[in-house]
Amino acid sequence: MRKNRKSVEGRKETEKRNSIGKIFIKGDLLTKLSFLIMGASNLFRGQIIKGLLFLFIELVYLYYMITAGASALVGLRTLGTKTQTMVMDETLGIFVVQKGDNSMLILLAGVVTIFVSVVFLVAWKANLNAAKEAQELQEQGKKLPSFAMDLASYFDKKLYRTLMALPLVGILLFTVLPLFFMILIAFTNFDNAHQPPGNLFTWVGLDNFKTLLLSGQKIGKTFWPVLGWTIIWAILATFLNYIGGILLALLINREGTKLKGMWRTIFVISIAIPQFVSLLAIRLMLKNDGPINYLLQEMGIIGEKEFLPFLSNPTWARVTVVVVNLWVGIPYTMLVVTGILKNIPKELYEAAKVDGANPFVIFVKITMPYVLFVTSPYLITQFIGNINNFNVIYFLTGGGPLSLDYYQAGKTDLLVTWLYRLTTGNTKDYSYASAIGIIVFMLSATFSLITYRFTSSYKREEEFQ
């Protein structure tokens, strides 16, 4: 703990020493010149290649901003002003398409420019740190490292940076950039009526969030019931699977159970089969005219022309998805808990039996605390995963049964499946879908951060080490 505290304090001290203000105040003329001309300090102190690389980065950025970046940032203000229209070509004597602005491309170009500018600022700060380091080494009378030595350090002391470079670039390009673009879409009126290239979309501020959360419009009246069902579903799906998995693991691992490996294998089969295959098969079986209703009719349990509305009645459909999800999810928890049970010290159980504790007390006082400690992060992850559980709902019920009271949503739709409907339906409500995505993220992140701080995994970590 002391080492960690010292390392944290050391990093804070380094950050203060390398702050932009400190570098400017304590820097000499060459270091101050690096604020305007990247690499100047390194160039004039003999680190030619390093200085040229910084200068090259600055020149490329300036060229990009002059040729495309500046106009892209200006375009973000309006997202386009010229609409695509049909005009008469006097030469051909027919109407031809006159291209207009494309709001999506303008927004994308602006996002890319912001992204490039942030990367440039990181490089600019690295240039200042390098300038200050070169100044300090020169003042101390030490030899400045050559470019080859700097490069070699990235395969030695700074190897972690080399290893993290490619994953970091991938995350920025394929996760952060699209996510930022999607967030901005939530503040526009991008839908089927404002779809480029034929039409333009514009900024509407927080109107989409107001419509979803506060308005009396149909989409606003749909949001709250869907959110309520999403939370109910997440609670039931998470805790029923969790409790069922623990009980199943205890049953299989108890001393009197024979052929433990066989039982585990049987339950793991549901994991091995792709979910979309098993869920679509169950969907066919549970249809009003499916095999299960036919079998019930043949057995005389229901009338010849009757059927159990597993998927066509809202209440039945919701119960069905919860029950089917048990079949899908319990084996995962069973496997996790099995590993935990095998690592609980047997001495604890033996001591409890000597003290006269019954199986229930042993479970509550010994087994459950260990299982809960290890699986608390898993439990939180499962809850968030169930909020975004697209597969079970979409492949089993398709979000149905549909309701005229809802705006493009069914009675079993979660926020994530409703979001999908909004983007693939006739209205193409991309802006509302993006707003819903942001709301789901905020709910998930807030719940995860707050809940984890109250778990035993966070509070009592040292007791279980």
PDB file of C-alpha atoms in Angstrom, residues 461-465:
ATOM      1  CA  GLU A 461     -11.409  -7.074  -0.322  1.00  0.00           C
ATOM      2  CA  GLU A 462      -8.578  -7.490   2.210  1.00  0.00           C
ATOM      3  CA  GLU A 463     -10.540 -10.014   4.325  1.00  0.00           C
ATOM      4  CA  PHE A 464     -10.672 -12.520   1.455  1.00  0.00           C
ATOM      5  CA  GLN A 465      -7.031 -12.230   0.341  1.00  0.00           C
TER       6      GLN A 465
END
